[in-house]
Coordinates of C-alpha atoms in Angstrom, one line a residue:
X715 CA 0.0 0.0 0.0
X716 CA 1.4 3.4 -1.1
X717 CA 1.8 6.4 1.3
X718 CA -1.0 8.2 -0.6
X719 CA -3.3 5.3 -0.1
X720 CA -2.4 5.2 3.6
X721 CA -3.1 8.9 4.0
X722 CA -6.4 8.6 2.2
X723 CA -7.4 5.7 4.5
X724 CA -6.5 7.6 7.6
X725 CA -8.3 10.7 6.4
X726 CA -11.4 8.6 5.7
X727 CA -11.2 7.1 9.1
X728 CA -11.0 10.4 10.9
X729 CA -13.8 11.8 8.7
X730 CA -16.1 8.9 9.6
X731 CA -15.1 9.3 13.2
X732 CA -16.0 13.0 13.1
X733 CA -19.4 12.2 11.6
X734 CA -20.1 9.5 14.2
X735 CA -19.2 12.0 17.1
X736 CA -16.2 9.8 18.1
X737 CA -18.2 6.5 18.2
X738 CA -15.9 4.9 15.6
X739 CA -12.7 5.7 17.6
X740 CA -14.3 4.4 20.8
X741 CA -15.3 1.2 19.0
X742 CA -11.8 0.6 17.7
X743 CA -10.2 1.3 21.1
X744 CA -12.7 -1.1 22.9
X745 CA -12.0 -3.8 20.3
X746 CA -8.3 -3.4 20.8
X747 CA -8.6 -3.6 24.6
X748 CA -10.8 -6.7 24.2
X749 CA -8.2 -8.4 22.1
X750 CA -5.5 -7.5 24.7
X751 CA -7.6 -8.9 27.5
X752 CA -8.2 -12.1 25.7
X753 CA -4.5 -12.4 24.9
X754 CA -3.5 -11.9 28.5
X755 CA -6.1 -14.4 29.8
X756 CA -5.2 -17.0 27.2
X757 CA -1.4 -16.5 27.9
X758 CA -2.0 -16.8 31.6
X759 CA -4.0 -20.0 31.3
X760 CA -1.4 -21.5 28.9
X761 CA 1.4 -20.5 31.3
X762 CA -0.4 -22.0 34.3
X763 CA -0.8 -25.3 32.4
X764 CA 2.5 -25.5 30.6
X765 CA 4.9 -24.0 33.2
X766 CA 4.8 -27.1 35.5
X767 CA 5.5 -29.4 32.6
X768 CA 8.4 -27.2 31.4
X769 CA 9.8 -27.3 34.9
X770 CA 9.6 -31.1 35.0
X771 CA 11.3 -31.4 31.6
X772 CA 14.1 -29.1 32.8
X773 CA 14.6 -31.0 36.1
X774 CA 14.6 -34.4 34.4
X775 CA 17.8 -33.6 32.5
X776 CA 19.7 -32.2 35.6
X777 CA 22.3 -34.0 37.7
X778 CA 21.8 -34.0 41.4
X779 CA 24.3 -31.3 42.0
X780 CA 22.3 -29.0 39.7
X781 CA 19.2 -29.4 41.8
X782 CA 20.8 -27.5 44.7
X783 CA 22.8 -25.0 42.6
X784 CA 21.1 -21.6 43.0
X785 CA 22.6 -20.5 39.7
X786 CA 20.8 -23.2 37.7
X787 CA 17.2 -22.2 37.1
X788 CA 15.8 -23.7 33.9
X789 CA 18.8 -24.8 31.8
X790 CA 20.9 -27.7 33.3
X791 CA 24.6 -27.0 33.8
X792 CA 25.4 -30.8 33.7
X793 CA 23.1 -32.3 31.2
X794 CA 22.2 -36.0 31.7
X795 CA 19.8 -38.7 30.5
X796 CA 20.5 -41.1 33.4
X797 CA 17.4 -40.0 35.2
X798 CA 15.2 -41.5 32.5
X799 CA 17.2 -44.8 32.5
X800 CA 16.9 -44.9 36.3
X801 CA 13.2 -44.1 36.3
X802 CA 12.5 -46.8 33.7
X803 CA 14.4 -49.4 35.7
X804 CA 12.6 -48.6 39.0
X805 CA 9.2 -48.6 37.3
X806 CA 9.9 -51.6 35.1
X807 CA 8.7 -49.2 32.4
X808 CA 8.6 -51.5 29.4
X809 CA 6.5 -54.2 31.2
X810 CA 4.2 -51.6 32.9
X811 CA 3.6 -49.8 29.6
X812 CA 2.5 -53.0 27.8
X813 CA 0.2 -53.9 30.7
X814 CA -1.3 -50.4 30.9
X815 CA -1.7 -50.2 27.1
X816 CA -3.6 -53.5 26.9
X817 CA -5.8 -52.9 29.9
X818 CA -6.6 -49.2 29.0
X819 CA -7.3 -50.0 25.4
X820 CA -9.6 -53.0 26.0
X821 CA -11.4 -51.2 28.9
X822 CA -11.9 -48.0 26.8
X823 CA -13.3 -50.0 23.9
X824 CA -15.7 -52.0 26.1
X825 CA -16.8 -48.8 28.0
X826 CA -17.6 -46.9 24.8
X827 CA -19.4 -49.8 23.3
X828 CA -21.8 -50.3 26.1
X829 CA -22.2 -46.6 26.9
X830 CA -23.1 -45.9 23.3
X831 CA -25.9 -48.4 23.4
X832 CA -27.2 -47.1 26.7
X833 CA -26.9 -43.5 25.7
X834 CA -28.7 -44.1 22.4
X835 CA -31.4 -45.9 24.3
X836 CA -31.9 -43.0 26.7
X837 CA -32.0 -40.5 23.8
X838 CA -34.4 -42.3 21.5
X839 CA -36.6 -44.8 23.3
X840 CA -39.3 -44.7 26.0
X841 CA -39.3 -47.4 28.6
X842 CA -40.7 -47.8 32.2
X843 CA -39.0 -45.7 34.9
X844 CA -36.8 -44.0 32.3
X845 CA -36.3 -40.8 34.4
X846 CA -35.5 -42.9 37.4
X847 CA -32.8 -44.9 35.6
X848 CA -31.3 -41.7 34.1
X849 CA -31.2 -40.2 37.6
X850 CA -29.2 -43.3 38.6
X851 CA -26.8 -42.6 35.8
X852 CA -26.3 -39.0 37.1
X853 CA -25.7 -40.5 40.6
X854 CA -22.9 -42.6 39.1
X855 CA -21.4 -39.3 37.9
X856 CA -21.8 -37.5 41.2
X857 CA -21.0 -40.1 43.8
X858 CA -17.2 -40.6 44.2
X859 CA -16.0 -44.2 43.8
X860 CA -14.3 -44.0 47.2
X861 CA -17.7 -44.2 48.9
X862 CA -18.4 -47.6 47.5
X863 CA -14.9 -49.0 47.7
X864 CA -15.7 -51.3 50.7
X865 CA -18.7 -52.7 48.9
X866 CA -16.7 -53.3 45.7
X867 CA -13.9 -55.0 47.7
X868 CA -16.3 -57.4 49.4
X869 CA -18.3 -58.0 46.3
X870 CA -15.4 -59.2 44.2
X871 CA -13.5 -60.8 47.1
X872 CA -16.5 -63.1 47.7
X873 CA -18.0 -63.1 44.2
X874 CA -21.0 -65.1 43.6
X875 CA -24.1 -65.1 41.2
X876 CA -27.3 -65.9 43.0
X877 CA -25.5 -68.3 45.3
X878 CA -24.7 -70.7 42.4
X879 CA -21.0 -70.9 42.9
X880 CA -21.2 -71.5 46.6
X881 CA -23.9 -74.2 46.1
X882 CA -21.8 -76.0 43.5
X883 CA -18.2 -75.6 44.9
X884 CA -18.9 -74.8 48.5
X885 CA -17.2 -71.4 48.4
X886 CA -17.3 -68.1 46.6
X887 CA -14.7 -66.9 44.0
X888 CA -12.0 -64.4 44.8
X889 CA -11.7 -62.1 41.7
X890 CA -9.3 -59.6 43.2
X891 CA -5.9 -59.6 41.6
X892 CA -7.3 -60.1 38.1
X893 CA -8.7 -58.0 35.3
X894 CA -12.2 -59.6 35.5
X895 CA -13.6 -57.0 38.0
X896 CA -12.6 -54.2 35.5
X897 CA -14.4 -56.0 32.6
X898 CA -17.5 -56.8 34.6
X899 CA -17.9 -53.3 35.9
X900 CA -17.3 -51.8 32.5
X901 CA -19.7 -54.2 30.8
X902 CA -22.4 -53.2 33.3
X903 CA -21.8 -49.4 32.8
X904 CA -20.3 -49.1 36.3
X905 CA -16.7 -48.6 35.3
X906 CA -14.6 -45.4 35.7
X907 CA -16.6 -42.3 34.6
X908 CA -19.1 -44.5 32.7
X909 CA -22.0 -42.3 33.8
X910 CA -20.3 -39.2 32.2
X911 CA -19.9 -41.0 28.9
X912 CA -23.6 -42.1 28.9
X913 CA -24.7 -38.5 29.6
X914 CA -22.4 -37.1 26.8
X915 CA -23.5 -39.6 24.2
X916 CA -27.2 -39.2 25.1
X917 CA -27.0 -35.5 24.7
X918 CA -25.3 -35.9 21.3
X919 CA -27.9 -38.3 20.0
X920 CA -30.7 -36.0 21.2
X921 CA -29.4 -33.2 19.0
X922 CA -29.5 -35.4 15.8
X923 CA -32.8 -34.8 13.9
X924 CA -35.2 -37.8 14.2
X925 CA -36.0 -37.3 10.5
X926 CA -32.8 -39.2 9.6
X927 CA -34.0 -42.3 11.4
X928 CA -37.5 -42.0 10.1
X929 CA -36.2 -41.8 6.5
X930 CA -34.1 -45.0 7.2
X931 CA -37.2 -46.7 8.6
X932 CA -39.2 -45.8 5.5
X933 CA -36.4 -47.3 3.3
X934 CA -36.8 -50.6 5.2
X935 CA -34.0 -50.4 7.8
X936 CA -34.6 -51.9 11.2
X937 CA -33.7 -50.3 14.5
X938 CA -30.3 -52.0 14.7
X939 CA -29.4 -51.4 11.1
X940 CA -30.4 -47.7 11.4
X941 CA -28.3 -47.4 14.5
X942 CA -25.2 -49.0 13.0
X943 CA -25.3 -47.4 9.5
X944 CA -27.0 -44.0 10.1
X945 CA -26.4 -42.9 13.7
X946 CA -22.9 -44.3 14.5
X947 CA -21.1 -42.6 11.5
X948 CA -22.5 -39.2 12.7
X949 CA -21.5 -40.0 16.3
X950 CA -17.8 -40.3 15.5
X951 CA -16.9 -37.0 17.1
X952 CA -18.4 -37.8 20.5
X953 CA -17.2 -41.4 20.4
X954 CA -13.7 -40.2 19.7
X955 CA -13.9 -37.7 22.6
X956 CA -15.3 -40.3 25.0
X957 CA -12.7 -42.9 23.9
X958 CA -9.9 -40.3 24.6
X959 CA -11.4 -39.7 28.1
X960 CA -11.8 -43.4 28.9
X961 CA -8.3 -44.3 27.8
X962 CA -6.6 -41.4 29.6
X963 CA -8.5 -41.8 32.8
X964 CA -7.8 -45.6 32.8
X965 CA -4.2 -44.9 32.0
X966 CA -3.7 -42.7 35.0
X967 CA -6.1 -44.5 37.4
X968 CA -4.7 -45.6 40.7
X969 CA -7.8 -46.2 42.8
X970 CA -9.3 -49.1 40.9
X971 CA -5.9 -50.5 40.0
X972 CA -4.8 -50.9 43.6
X973 CA -8.3 -52.1 44.6
X974 CA -8.6 -54.9 42.0
X975 CA -5.3 -55.6 40.2
X976 CA -3.0 -56.2 43.1
X977 CA 0.5 -56.8 42.0
X978 CA -0.1 -56.4 38.2
X979 CA 2.4 -53.7 37.2
X980 CA 0.9 -50.6 35.7
X981 CA 2.4 -47.2 35.0
X982 CA 0.0 -45.4 37.4
X983 CA 0.8 -47.7 40.3
X984 CA 4.5 -47.9 39.6
X985 CA 4.7 -44.1 39.6
X986 CA 3.1 -43.9 43.1
X987 CA 5.9 -46.1 44.5
X988 CA 8.8 -44.7 42.5
X989 CA 10.3 -42.9 45.6
X990 CA 10.3 -46.2 47.6
X991 CA 11.8 -47.9 44.6
X992 CA 14.5 -45.3 44.5
X993 CA 15.4 -45.8 48.2
X994 CA 15.6 -49.6 47.5
X995 CA 17.8 -49.0 44.5
X996 CA 20.2 -46.8 46.5
X997 CA 20.3 -49.4 49.2
X998 CA 21.3 -52.1 46.7
X999 CA 23.8 -49.8 45.1
X1000 CA 25.5 -48.6 48.3
X1001 CA 25.0 -51.7 50.4
X1002 CA 23.5 -49.6 53.3
X1003 CA 20.2 -48.1 54.0
X1004 CA 20.0 -44.8 52.2
X1005 CA 17.2 -42.3 52.1
X1006 CA 17.2 -40.3 48.8
X1007 CA 17.4 -36.5 49.2
X1008 CA 14.1 -34.6 48.7
X1009 CA 15.4 -32.8 45.6
X1010 CA 16.7 -36.0 43.9
X1011 CA 13.5 -37.9 44.8
X1012 CA 11.4 -35.1 43.2
X1013 CA 13.6 -35.2 40.1
X1014 CA 13.1 -38.9 39.6
X1015 CA 9.4 -38.6 40.3
X1016 CA 9.1 -35.7 37.7
X1017 CA 11.0 -37.9 35.2
X1018 CA 8.6 -40.8 35.7
X1019 CA 5.6 -38.5 35.3
X1020 CA 6.9 -37.3 31.9
X1021 CA 7.5 -40.9 30.8
X1022 CA 3.8 -41.6 31.6
X1023 CA 2.5 -38.4 29.9
X1024 CA 4.3 -38.9 26.6
X1025 CA 2.3 -41.9 25.3
X1026 CA -0.9 -40.1 26.2
X1027 CA 0.2 -37.0 24.3
X1028 CA 1.1 -39.1 21.2
X1029 CA -2.4 -40.7 21.3
X1030 CA -4.1 -37.4 21.7
X1031 CA -2.3 -35.9 18.7
X1032 CA -3.6 -38.8 16.5
X1033 CA -7.0 -38.8 18.1
X1034 CA -7.3 -35.0 17.7
X1035 CA -6.7 -35.3 13.9
X1036 CA -9.4 -38.0 13.7
X1037 CA -11.8 -35.9 15.8
X1038 CA -11.5 -32.9 13.5
X1039 CA -11.9 -35.1 10.3
X1040 CA -14.9 -36.9 11.7
X1041 CA -16.5 -33.6 12.9
X1042 CA -16.2 -32.1 9.4
X1043 CA -17.5 -35.2 7.7
X1044 CA -20.5 -35.5 10.0
X1045 CA -21.3 -31.9 9.4
X1046 CA -21.4 -32.5 5.6
X1047 CA -23.6 -35.5 6.0
X1048 CA -26.1 -33.6 8.1

């Protein structure tokens, strides 16, 4: 843009501002201040979220002497990757990651499958006591699992179905220490956060026009075929989101893992005992009982936390791409 064009544009602006009695200038100033406020708020939120992660990344590459050096703030003076090797050894990382991946993936798929069926049923069908059962779903969301931990422990410690096992074998079955309680609870929509997934999926299906299903019924599709071929393709965005939530919450869960799985190694449970493992490692290394320093223990704990976060971030990047693609495609179909 030439200088003449810039001068003409400025003169037009001030002329329009004069005719509007200063309203145009006030509008431009308020718009600019609004953008500045949004930038400050977004920057502050991003800083609050990312700053602890950046601190953990910085600390994970420091030697122990750097942790107590007041000169070292963010950039390590003695760069090392030994912290990652030590954390992986203490957590038995390769074995724990495989176990967590298998359990989290299968549980997430099972949860989304049953929650989709239940959520669609609440959104489209009328049945006796529908409001009561949906209130029960909301109670599953609101009531923390710690309040029913004793009941869950006793139920799966002395598991029985209508007294059949005790009548046949003379005793109940102890399911604790296996993955079966996880699968049974997820199949019955009582797994981790299942009530939230049902609510989200139900709200999504309620927003889809019923005319799509009615058109499919006119074309000769039954209820199941309409659900599979018409409704599920449009539900990819919400199913992707719920799968992400289910996988990540299961990946980081420590409550149900310690309650049911016992000694099965998972990344969530191994992280909670990494400091004790560090003390045992130092004792084996030095031959005497050795308590790790607070700074070094926090360093190894931060390193283990990053090693757990990285697989979830990779999954999220791929799932986010699929979420955007499915959202645009479902918008075109509708």
